[in-house]
Coordinates of C-alpha atoms in Angstrom, one line a residue:
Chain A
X1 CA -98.2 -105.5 -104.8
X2 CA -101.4 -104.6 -104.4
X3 CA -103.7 -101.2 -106.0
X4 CA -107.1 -101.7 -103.9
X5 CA -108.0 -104.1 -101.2
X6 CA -111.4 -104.3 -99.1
X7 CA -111.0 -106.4 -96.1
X8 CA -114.5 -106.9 -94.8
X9 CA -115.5 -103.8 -95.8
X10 CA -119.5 -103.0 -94.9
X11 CA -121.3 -100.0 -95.4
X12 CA -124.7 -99.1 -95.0
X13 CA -126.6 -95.9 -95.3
X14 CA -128.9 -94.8 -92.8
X15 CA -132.2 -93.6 -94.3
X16 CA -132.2 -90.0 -95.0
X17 CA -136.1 -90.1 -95.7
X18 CA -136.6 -89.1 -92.2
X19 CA -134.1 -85.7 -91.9
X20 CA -135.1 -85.3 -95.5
X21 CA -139.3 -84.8 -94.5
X22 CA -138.1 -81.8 -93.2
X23 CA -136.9 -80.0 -90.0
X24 CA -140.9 -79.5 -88.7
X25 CA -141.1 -83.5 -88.5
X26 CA -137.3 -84.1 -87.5
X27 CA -138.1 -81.8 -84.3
X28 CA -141.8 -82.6 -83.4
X29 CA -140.9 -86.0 -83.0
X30 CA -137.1 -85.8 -82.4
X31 CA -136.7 -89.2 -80.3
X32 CA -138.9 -90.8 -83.0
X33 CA -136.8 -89.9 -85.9
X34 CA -133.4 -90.3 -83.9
X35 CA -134.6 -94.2 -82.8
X36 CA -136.1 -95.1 -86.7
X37 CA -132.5 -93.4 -87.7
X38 CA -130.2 -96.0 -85.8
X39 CA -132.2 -98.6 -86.3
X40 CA -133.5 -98.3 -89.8
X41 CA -130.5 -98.8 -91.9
X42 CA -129.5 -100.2 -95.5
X43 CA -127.1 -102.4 -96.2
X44 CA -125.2 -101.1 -99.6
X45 CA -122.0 -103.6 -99.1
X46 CA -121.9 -106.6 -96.3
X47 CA -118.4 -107.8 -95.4
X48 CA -116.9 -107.7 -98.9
X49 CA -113.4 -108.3 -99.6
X50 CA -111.2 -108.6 -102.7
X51 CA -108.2 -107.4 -104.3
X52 CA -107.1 -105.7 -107.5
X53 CA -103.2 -105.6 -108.2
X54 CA -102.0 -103.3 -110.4
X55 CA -102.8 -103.2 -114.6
X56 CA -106.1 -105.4 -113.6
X57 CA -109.3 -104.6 -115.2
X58 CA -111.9 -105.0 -113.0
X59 CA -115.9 -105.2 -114.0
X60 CA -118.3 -105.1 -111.9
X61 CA -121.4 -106.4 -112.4
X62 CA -124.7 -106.9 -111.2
X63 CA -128.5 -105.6 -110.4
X64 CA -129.8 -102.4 -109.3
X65 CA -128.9 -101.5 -105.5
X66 CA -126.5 -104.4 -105.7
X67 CA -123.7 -101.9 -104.4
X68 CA -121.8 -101.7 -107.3
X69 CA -121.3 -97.6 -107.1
X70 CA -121.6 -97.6 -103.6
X71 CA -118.0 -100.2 -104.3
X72 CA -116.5 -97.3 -106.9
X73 CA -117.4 -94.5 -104.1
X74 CA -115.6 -96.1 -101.4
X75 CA -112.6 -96.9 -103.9
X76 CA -113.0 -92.9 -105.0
X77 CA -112.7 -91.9 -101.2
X78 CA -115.8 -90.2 -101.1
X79 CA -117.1 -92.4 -98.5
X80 CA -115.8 -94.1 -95.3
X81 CA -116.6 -97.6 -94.9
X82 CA -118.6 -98.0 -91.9
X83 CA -116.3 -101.3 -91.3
X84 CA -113.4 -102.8 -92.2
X85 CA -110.3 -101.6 -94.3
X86 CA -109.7 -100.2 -97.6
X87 CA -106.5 -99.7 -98.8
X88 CA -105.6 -97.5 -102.1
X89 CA -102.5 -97.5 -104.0
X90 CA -102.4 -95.1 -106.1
X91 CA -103.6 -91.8 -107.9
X92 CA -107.5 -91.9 -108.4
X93 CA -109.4 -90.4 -111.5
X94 CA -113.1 -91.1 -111.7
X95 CA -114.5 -90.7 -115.3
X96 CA -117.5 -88.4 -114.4
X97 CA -121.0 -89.4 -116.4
X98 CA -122.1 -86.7 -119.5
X99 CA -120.8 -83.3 -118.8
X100 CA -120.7 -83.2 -114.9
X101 CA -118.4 -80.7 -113.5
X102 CA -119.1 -78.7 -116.9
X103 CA -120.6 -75.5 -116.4
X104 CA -123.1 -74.6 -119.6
X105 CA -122.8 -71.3 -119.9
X106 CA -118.5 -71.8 -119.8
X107 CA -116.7 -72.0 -123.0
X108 CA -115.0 -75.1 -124.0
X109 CA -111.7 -74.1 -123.3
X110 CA -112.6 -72.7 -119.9
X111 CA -114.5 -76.0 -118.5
X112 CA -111.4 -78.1 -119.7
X113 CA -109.8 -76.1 -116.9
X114 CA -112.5 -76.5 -114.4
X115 CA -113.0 -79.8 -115.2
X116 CA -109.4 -80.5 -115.1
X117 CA -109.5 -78.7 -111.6
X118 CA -112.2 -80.7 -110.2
X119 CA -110.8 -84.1 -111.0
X120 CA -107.3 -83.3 -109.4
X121 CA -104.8 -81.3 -111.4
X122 CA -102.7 -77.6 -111.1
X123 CA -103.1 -74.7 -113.2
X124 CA -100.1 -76.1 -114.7
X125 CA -100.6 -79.3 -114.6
X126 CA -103.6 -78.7 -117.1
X127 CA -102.1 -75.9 -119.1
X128 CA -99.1 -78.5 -120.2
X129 CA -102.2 -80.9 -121.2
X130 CA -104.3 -78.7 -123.1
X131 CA -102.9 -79.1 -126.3
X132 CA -103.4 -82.7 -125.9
X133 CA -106.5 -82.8 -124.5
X134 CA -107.9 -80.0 -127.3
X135 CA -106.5 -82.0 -129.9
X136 CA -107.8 -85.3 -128.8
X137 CA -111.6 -84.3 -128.6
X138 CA -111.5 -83.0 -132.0
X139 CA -113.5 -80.1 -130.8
X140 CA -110.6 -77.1 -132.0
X141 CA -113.3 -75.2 -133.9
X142 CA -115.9 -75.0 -131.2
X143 CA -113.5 -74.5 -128.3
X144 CA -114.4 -71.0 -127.4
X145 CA -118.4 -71.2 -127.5
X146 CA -120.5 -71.9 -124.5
X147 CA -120.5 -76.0 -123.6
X148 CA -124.8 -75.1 -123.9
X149 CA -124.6 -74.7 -127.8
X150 CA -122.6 -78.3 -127.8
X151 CA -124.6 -81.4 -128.4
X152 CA -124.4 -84.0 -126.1
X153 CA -121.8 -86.6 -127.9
X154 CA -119.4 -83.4 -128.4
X155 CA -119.9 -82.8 -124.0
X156 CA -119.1 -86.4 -123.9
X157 CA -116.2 -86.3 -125.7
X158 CA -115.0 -83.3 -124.3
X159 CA -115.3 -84.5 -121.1
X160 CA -113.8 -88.1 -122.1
X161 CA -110.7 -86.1 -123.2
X162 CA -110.2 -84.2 -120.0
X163 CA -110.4 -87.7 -118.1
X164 CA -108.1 -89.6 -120.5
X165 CA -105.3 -87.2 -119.5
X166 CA -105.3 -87.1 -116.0
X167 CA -102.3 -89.7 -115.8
X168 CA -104.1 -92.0 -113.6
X169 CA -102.9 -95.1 -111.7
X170 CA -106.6 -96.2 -110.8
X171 CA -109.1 -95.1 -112.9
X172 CA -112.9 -95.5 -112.3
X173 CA -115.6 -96.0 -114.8
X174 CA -119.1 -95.8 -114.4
X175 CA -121.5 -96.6 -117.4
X176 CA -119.9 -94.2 -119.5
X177 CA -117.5 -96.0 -122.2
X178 CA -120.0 -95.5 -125.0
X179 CA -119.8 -91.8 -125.8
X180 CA -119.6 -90.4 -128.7
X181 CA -120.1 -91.1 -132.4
X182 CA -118.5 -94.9 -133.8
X183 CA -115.6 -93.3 -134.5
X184 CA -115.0 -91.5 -131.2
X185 CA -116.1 -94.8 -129.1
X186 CA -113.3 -96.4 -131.4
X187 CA -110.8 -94.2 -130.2
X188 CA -111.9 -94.3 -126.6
X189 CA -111.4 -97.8 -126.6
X190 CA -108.0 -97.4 -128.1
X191 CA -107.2 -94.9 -125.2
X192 CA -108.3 -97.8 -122.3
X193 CA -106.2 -100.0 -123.9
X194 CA -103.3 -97.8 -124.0
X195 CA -104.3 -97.6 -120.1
X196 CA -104.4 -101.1 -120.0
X197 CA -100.8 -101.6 -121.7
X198 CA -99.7 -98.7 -119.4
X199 CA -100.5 -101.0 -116.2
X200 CA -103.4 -99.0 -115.1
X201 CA -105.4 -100.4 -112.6
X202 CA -109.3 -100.0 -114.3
X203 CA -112.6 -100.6 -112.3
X204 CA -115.3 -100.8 -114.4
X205 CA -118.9 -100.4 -113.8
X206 CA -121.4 -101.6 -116.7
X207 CA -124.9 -103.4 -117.3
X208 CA -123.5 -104.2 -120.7
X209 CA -122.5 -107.2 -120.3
X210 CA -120.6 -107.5 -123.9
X211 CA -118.3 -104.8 -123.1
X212 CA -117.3 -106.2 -119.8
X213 CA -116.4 -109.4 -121.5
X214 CA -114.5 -107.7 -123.9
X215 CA -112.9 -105.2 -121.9
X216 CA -112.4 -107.1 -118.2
X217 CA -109.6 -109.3 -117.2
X218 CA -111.3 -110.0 -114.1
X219 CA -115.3 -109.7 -112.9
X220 CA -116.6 -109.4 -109.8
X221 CA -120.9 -110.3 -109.0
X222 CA -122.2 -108.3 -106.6
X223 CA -125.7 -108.7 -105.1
X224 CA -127.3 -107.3 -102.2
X225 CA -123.9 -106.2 -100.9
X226 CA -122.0 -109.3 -101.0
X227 CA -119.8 -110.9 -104.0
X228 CA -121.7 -113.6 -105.6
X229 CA -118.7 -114.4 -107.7
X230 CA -115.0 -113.8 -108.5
X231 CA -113.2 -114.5 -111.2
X232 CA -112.4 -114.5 -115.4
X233 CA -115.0 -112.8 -117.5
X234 CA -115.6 -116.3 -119.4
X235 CA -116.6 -118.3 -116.3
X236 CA -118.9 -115.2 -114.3
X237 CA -120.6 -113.4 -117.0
X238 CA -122.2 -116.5 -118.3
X239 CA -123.2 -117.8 -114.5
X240 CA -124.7 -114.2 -113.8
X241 CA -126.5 -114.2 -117.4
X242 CA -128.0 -117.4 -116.8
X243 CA -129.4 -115.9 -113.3
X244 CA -130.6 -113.1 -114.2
X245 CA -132.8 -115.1 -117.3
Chain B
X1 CA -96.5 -93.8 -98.2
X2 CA -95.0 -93.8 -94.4
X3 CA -96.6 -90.2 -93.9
X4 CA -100.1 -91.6 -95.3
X5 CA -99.9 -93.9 -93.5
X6 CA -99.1 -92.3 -90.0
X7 CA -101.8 -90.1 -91.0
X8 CA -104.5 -92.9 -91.3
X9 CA -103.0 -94.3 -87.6
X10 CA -104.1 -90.7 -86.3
X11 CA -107.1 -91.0 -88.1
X12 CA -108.0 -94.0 -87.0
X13 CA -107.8 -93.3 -83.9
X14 CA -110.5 -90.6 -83.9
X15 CA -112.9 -92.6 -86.2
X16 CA -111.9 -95.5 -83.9
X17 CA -113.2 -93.4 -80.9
X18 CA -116.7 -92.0 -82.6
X19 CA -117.3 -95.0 -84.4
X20 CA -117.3 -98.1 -81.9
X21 CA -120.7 -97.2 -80.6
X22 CA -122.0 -97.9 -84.1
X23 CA -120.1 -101.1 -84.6
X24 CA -122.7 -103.9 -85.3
X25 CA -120.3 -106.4 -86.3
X26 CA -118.5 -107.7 -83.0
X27 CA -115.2 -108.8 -83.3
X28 CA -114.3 -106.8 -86.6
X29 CA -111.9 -104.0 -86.7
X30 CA -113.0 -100.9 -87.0
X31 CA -110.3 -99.1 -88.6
X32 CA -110.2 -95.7 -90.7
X33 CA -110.0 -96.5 -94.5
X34 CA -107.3 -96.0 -96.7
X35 CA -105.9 -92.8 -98.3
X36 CA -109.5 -91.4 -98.5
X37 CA -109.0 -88.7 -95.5
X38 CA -107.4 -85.7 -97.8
X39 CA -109.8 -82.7 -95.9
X40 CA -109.3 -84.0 -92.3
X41 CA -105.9 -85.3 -92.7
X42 CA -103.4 -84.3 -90.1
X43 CA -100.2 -84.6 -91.5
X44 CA -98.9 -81.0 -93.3
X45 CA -99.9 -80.8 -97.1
X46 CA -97.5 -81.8 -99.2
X47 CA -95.9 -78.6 -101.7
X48 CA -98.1 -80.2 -104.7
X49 CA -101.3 -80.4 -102.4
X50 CA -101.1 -76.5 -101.1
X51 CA -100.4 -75.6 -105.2
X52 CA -103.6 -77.7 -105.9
X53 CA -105.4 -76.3 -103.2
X54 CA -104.6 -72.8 -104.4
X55 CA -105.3 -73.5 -107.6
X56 CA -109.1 -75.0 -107.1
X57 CA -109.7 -71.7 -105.4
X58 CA -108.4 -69.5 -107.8
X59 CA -110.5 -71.5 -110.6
X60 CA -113.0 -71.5 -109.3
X61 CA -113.7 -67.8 -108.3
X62 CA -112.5 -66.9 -111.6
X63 CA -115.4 -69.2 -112.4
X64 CA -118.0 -67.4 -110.0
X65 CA -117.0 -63.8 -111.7
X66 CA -117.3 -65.1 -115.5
X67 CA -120.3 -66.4 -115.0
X68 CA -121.3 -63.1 -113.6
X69 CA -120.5 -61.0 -117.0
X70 CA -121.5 -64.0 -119.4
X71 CA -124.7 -63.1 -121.1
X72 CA -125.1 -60.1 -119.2
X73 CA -123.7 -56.8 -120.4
X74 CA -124.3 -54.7 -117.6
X75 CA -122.3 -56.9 -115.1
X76 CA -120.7 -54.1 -112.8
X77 CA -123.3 -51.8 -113.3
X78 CA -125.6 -54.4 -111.9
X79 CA -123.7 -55.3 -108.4
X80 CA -123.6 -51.5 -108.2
X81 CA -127.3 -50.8 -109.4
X82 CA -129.0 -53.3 -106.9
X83 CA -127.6 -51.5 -103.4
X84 CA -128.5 -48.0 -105.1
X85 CA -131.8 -49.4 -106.4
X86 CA -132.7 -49.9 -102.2
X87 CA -130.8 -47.0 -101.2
X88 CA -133.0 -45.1 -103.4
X89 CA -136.2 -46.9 -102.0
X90 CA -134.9 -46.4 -98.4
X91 CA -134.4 -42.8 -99.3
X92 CA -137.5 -41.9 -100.2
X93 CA -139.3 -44.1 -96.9
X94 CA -137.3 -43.5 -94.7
X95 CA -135.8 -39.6 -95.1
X96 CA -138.4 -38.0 -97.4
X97 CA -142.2 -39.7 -95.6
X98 CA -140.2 -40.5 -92.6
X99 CA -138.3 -38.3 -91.8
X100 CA -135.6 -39.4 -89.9
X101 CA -133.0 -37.4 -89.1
X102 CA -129.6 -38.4 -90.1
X103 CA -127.3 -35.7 -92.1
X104 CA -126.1 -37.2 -95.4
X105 CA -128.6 -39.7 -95.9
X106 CA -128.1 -40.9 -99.1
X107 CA -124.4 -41.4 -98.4
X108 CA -125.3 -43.3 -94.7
X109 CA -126.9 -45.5 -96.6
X110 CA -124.6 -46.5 -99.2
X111 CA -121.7 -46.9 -96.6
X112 CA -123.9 -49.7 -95.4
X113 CA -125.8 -51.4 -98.1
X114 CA -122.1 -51.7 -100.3
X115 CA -121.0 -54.4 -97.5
X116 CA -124.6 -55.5 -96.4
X117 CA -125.1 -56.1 -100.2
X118 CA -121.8 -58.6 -99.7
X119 CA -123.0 -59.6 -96.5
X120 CA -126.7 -60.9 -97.8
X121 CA -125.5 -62.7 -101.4
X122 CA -122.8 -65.1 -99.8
X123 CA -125.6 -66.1 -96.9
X124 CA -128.0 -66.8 -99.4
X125 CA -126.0 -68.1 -102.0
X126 CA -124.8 -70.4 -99.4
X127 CA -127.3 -73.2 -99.2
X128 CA -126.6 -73.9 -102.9
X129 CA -122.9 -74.5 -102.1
X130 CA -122.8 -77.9 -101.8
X131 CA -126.2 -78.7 -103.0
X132 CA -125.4 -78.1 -106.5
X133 CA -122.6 -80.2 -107.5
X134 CA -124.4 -82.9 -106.3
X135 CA -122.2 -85.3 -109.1
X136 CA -119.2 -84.3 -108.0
X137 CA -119.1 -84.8 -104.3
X138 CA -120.7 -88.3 -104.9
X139 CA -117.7 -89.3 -107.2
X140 CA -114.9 -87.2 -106.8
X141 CA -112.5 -86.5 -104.4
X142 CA -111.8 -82.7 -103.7
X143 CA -111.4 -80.6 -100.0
X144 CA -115.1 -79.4 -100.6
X145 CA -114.6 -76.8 -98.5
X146 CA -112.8 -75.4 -101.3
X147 CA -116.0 -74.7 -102.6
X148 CA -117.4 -72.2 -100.1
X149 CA -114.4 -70.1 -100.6
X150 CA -115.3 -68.9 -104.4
X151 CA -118.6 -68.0 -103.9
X152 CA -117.8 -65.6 -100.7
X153 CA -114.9 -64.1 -102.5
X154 CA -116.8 -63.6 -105.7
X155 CA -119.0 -61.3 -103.5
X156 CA -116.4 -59.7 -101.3
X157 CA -114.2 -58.9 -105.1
X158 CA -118.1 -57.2 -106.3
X159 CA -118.2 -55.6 -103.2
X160 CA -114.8 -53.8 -103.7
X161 CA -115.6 -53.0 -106.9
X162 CA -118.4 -50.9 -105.9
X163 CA -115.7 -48.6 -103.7
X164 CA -115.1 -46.4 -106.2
X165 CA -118.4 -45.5 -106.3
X166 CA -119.0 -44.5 -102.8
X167 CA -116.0 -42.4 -103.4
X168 CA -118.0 -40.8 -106.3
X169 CA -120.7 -40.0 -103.9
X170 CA -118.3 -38.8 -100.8
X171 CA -116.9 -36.4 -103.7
X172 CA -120.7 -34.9 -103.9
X173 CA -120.8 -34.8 -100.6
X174 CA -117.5 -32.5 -100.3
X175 CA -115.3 -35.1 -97.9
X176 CA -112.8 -37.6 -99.3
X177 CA -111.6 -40.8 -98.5
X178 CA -109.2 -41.3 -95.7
X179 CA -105.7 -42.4 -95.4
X180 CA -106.7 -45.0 -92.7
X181 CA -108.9 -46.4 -95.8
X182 CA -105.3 -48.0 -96.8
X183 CA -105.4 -50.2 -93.2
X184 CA -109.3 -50.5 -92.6
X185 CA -110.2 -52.3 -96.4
X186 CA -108.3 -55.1 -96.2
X187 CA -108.8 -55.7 -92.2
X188 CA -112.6 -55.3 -92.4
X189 CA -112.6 -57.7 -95.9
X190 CA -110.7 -60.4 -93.9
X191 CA -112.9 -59.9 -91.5
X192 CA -116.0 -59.7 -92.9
X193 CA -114.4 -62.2 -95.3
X194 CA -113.9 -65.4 -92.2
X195 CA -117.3 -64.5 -90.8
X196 CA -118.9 -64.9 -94.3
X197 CA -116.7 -68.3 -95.1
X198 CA -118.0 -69.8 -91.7
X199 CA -121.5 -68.7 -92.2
X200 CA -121.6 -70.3 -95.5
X201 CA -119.7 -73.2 -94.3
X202 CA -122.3 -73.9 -92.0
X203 CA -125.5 -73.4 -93.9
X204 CA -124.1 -75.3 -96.7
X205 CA -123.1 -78.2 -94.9
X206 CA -126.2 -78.4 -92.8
X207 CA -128.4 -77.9 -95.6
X208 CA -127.5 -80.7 -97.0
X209 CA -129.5 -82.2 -94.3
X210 CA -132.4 -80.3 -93.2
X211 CA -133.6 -79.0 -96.4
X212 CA -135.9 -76.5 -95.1
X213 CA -132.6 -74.5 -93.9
X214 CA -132.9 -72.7 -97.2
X215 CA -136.4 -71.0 -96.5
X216 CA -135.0 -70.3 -93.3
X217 CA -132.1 -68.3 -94.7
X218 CA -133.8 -66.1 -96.5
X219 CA -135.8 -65.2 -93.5
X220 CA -133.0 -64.5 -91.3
X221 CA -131.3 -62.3 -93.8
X222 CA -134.4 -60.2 -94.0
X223 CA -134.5 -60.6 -89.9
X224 CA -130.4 -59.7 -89.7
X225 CA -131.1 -56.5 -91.8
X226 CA -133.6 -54.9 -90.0
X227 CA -131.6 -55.5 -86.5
X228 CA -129.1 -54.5 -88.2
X229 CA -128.0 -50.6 -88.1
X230 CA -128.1 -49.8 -92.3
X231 CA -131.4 -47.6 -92.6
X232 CA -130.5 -46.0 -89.0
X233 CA -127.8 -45.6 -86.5
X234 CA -126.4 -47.6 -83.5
X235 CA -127.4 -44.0 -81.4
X236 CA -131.1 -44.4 -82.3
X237 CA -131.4 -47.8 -80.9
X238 CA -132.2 -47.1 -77.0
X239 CA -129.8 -48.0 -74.7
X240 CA -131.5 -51.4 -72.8
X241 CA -132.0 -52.8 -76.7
X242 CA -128.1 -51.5 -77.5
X243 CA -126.5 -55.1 -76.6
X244 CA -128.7 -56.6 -79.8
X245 CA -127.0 -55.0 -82.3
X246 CA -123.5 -56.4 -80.3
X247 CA -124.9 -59.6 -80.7
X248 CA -126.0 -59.6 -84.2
X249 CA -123.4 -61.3 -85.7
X250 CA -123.3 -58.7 -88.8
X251 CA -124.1 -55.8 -87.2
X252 CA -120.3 -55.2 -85.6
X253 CA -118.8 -55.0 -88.8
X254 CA -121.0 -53.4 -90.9
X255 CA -121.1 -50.9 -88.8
X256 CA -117.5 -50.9 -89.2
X257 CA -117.8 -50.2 -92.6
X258 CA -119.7 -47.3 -92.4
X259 CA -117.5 -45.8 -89.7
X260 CA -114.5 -46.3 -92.2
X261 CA -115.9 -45.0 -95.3
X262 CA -118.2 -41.8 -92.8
X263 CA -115.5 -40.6 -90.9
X264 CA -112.3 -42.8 -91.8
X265 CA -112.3 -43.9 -88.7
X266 CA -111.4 -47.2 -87.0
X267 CA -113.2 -48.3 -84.0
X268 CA -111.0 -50.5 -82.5
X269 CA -113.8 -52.3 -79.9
X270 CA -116.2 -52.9 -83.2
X271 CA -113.2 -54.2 -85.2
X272 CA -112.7 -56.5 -82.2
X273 CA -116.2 -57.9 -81.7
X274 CA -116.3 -58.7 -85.7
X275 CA -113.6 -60.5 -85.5
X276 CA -114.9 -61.8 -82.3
X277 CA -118.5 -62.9 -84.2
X278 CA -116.1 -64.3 -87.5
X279 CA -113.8 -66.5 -84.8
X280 CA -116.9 -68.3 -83.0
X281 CA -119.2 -68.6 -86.2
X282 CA -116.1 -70.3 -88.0
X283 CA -115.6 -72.5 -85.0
X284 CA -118.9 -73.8 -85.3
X285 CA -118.8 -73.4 -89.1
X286 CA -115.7 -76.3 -88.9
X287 CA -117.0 -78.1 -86.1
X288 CA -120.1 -78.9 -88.4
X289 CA -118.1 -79.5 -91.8
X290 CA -115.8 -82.2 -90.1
X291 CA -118.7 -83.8 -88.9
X292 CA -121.0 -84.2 -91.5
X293 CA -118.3 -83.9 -94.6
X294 CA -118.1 -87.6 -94.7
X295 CA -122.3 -88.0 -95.1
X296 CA -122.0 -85.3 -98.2
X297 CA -121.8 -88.0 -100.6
X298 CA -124.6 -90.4 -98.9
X299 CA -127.1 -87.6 -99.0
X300 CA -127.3 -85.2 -101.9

């Protein structure tokens, strides 16, 4: 059993600089920009492959540009590998950085619903979770004023509850497990680890290398595009710390 | 997992075809990935996937229209005021200095503006679409197509809103609304409706792109409007210059509009060549969005 594989899995973006000058330049000089378009590509991943089974926690880690979201974008399905084969077992949930896919000027109680919408769940799917969800972000009192007036811990957590309930089977973190006051980030981590017990499959993304330790049964170095490293948090975190010094 | 997979063989098989060309890496498969395909999948949608799919639109629009009336508390009277604001300014150019002769002015104009008014806010609303949720096409997984829907609608439900007005004004006028009102509202909204969604569709995706598009919009709105007949009638436009207004994609049904809330009548022909204009312009408007939907995420 397996929850993700990549089996040589490359993917590269072209550079959009040149579409992006604008149509006057993109036309003038049409074969110009088509050549320096094929040719003039970037290589975000590079024949990676690896597997997760299910219940794993996977972190990983590495510099800037090293293709560590372009890796969570292609496990989210947002992109198409350019080669190779990914395979996905499983219900995805991405937990979305502070307050995206919150409207401000929404109440509370109406961006749960959007929000809920947005990452993959029915009107009643999300109606039988509110309670839960309301309960769990403390935030009862402020539920019907605009998200605007809210500060941005309270978005966070807001948006941390909506996530938490989406019953996932893969769930994909980017950078954002410390939200939150102390005691909220407590209870975030007790929710993970509830995931954890639950046997869902977690792929972390984080520059704190601490938390990956903690957190990771499994850590994956990427750089440039290509896995430096696979394996337990004890033996990679320390070999990617001492190359980074 | 046998129909996902049957899907992805399908799928695969059409990437395999536009992608080989691109294939750098001799010798490696090039094969579709794996159940990442959810708005150009083949198989039939699954009874929880057409529930979800109904739902995002629903929340969505009701989204679009709350928005509206948040912090504003002249919502309705302010998707009403606008096209009577211009009416009022067309009035006075065009009937009082101008003079042209058209009985019932003030009501001509209204018959058009009211759907015109629909007609300009979706196309220039449109290169936002996809623009702004930027996050959430880069990390989440939704038919974003399901996002062009809302704001059209949101539009179209304004736009119907303001009827009862025009009725107010056909009062005035001494004439009343028409029984074949009952058949020609919701054919002309669907109509108007799919040549609005592929519109969007298209500007939206493309502007993803070629960010200029957006200038350009606004200038062919303006452009559209003045070929189109609002301010004066098809029988004013000399015959050799007739064929324009045909051809301008929101001419046809506007026009239609106006015919239906005039005269109550239906003109079957005009009917046709809106729908004609909605079929092609949704054609292209899918043609584009299953090309580039898969570069959203790379390029906003």
């Amino acid at each position: 059993m397996i929850a993700i594989r990549f089996e040589h899995v490359s993917k590269s973006y072209p550079r959009y600089g040149h579409l992006l000058a604008g149509l006057k330049f993109s036309l003038l000089r049409f074969s110009e920009t088509f050549r320096a378009f094929k040719r003039d590509r970037f290589m975000a991943l590079n024949d990676v492959s690896f597997e997760v089974k299910p219940g794993e926690s996977l972190g990983l880690i590495g510099p800037n540009g090293s293709g560590k979201s372009t890796t969570l974008a292609l496990i989210a399905g947002v992109l198409r590998p350019q080669v190779g084969n990914i395979e996905i077992r499983g219900r995805v949930s991405p937990l979305l950085e502070l307050g995206a896919g919150f409207h401000p000027e929404l109440t509370g109680r109406e961006n749960i619903f959007l929000n809920g919408i947005l990452l993959g769940l029915t009107r009643r799917e999300i109606l039988s979770k509110q309670d839960e969800i309301i309960a769990f972000s403390e935030l009862e009192p402020f539920l019907d004023q605009p998200v605007r007036t809210y500060s941005s811990g309270m978005v966070a957590r807001l948006g941390f509850s909506v996530a938490a309930h989406l019953d996932p089977e893969i769930l994909l973190i980017d950078e954002v497990l410390s939200v939150g006051d102390l005691k909220f980030q407590a209870k975030c981590r007790q929710k993970l680890d509830d995931f954890k017990r639950r046997q869902v499959t977690i792929v972390l993304v984080s520059h704190s290398l601490g938390e990956v330790r903690g957190f990771c049964s499994r850590v994956v170095w990427l750089k440039s595009g290509q896995i430096v490293a696979d394996g337990a948090p004890d033996a990679v975190v320390p070999l990617y710390e001492k190359a980074m010094a | 997992m046998t129909s996902v997979r049957a899907g992805n063989r399908l799928r695969a098989k059409v990437w395999r075809r536009t992608r080989l060309r691109e294939a750098r890496w001799p010798g490696v498969p090039v094969t579709s990935s794996g159940d990442t395909g959810y708005h150009i999948d083949m198989r039939l949608p699954t009874a929880r996937e057409r529930e979800y799919l109904k739902d995002l639109v629903v929340v969505l629009t009701q989204k679009e229209i709350q928005l509206r009336y948040k912090n504003s508390w002249l919502g309705y009277v302010w998707s009403v005021a606008n096209p009577l604001m211009f009416a009022i300014l067309y009035f006075v150019a065009f009937k009082t200095f101008m003079r042209i002769d058209i009985p019932r002015y003030s009501l001509f104009l209204i018959a058009g503006l009211f759907p015109w008014q629909w007609f300009a806010n979706s196309i220039s609303a449109a290169p936002n679409i996809f623009l702004g949720n930027a996050t959430l096409l880069k990390k989440v997984r939704f038919p974003r197509n399901a996002l062009v829907t809302p704001t059209v609608l949101n539009d179209g439900i304004h736009f119907l809103c303001s009827i009862p007005v025009l009725v107010l004004f056909l009062f005035v006028y001494g004439s009343r609304p028409a029984w074949s009102w009952l058949i020609g509202i919701p054919l002309l909204a669907v109509g108007q409706f799919l040549l609005l969604y592929g519109f969007a569709l298209t500007i939206a995706s493309l502007n993803l792109f070629f960010r200029d598009l957006e200038r350009l919009t606004t200038l062919v709105v303006t452009f559209l409007f003045f070929l189109t007949p609002v301010v004066y009638s098809e029988s004013m436009v000399p015959a050799q210059y007739r064929a324009i207004v045909y051809l301008n994609p929101a001419a046809p049904i506007i026009l239609s509009w106006r015919n239906l809330f005039l005269v109550g009548d239906l003109n079957w022909p005009l009917i046709a060549a809106g729908f004609a204009h909605a079929g092609v312009i949704l054609a292209v408007g899918a043609a584009v969005y299953r090309k580039l939907c898969w570069k959203f995420a790379e390029v906003v």
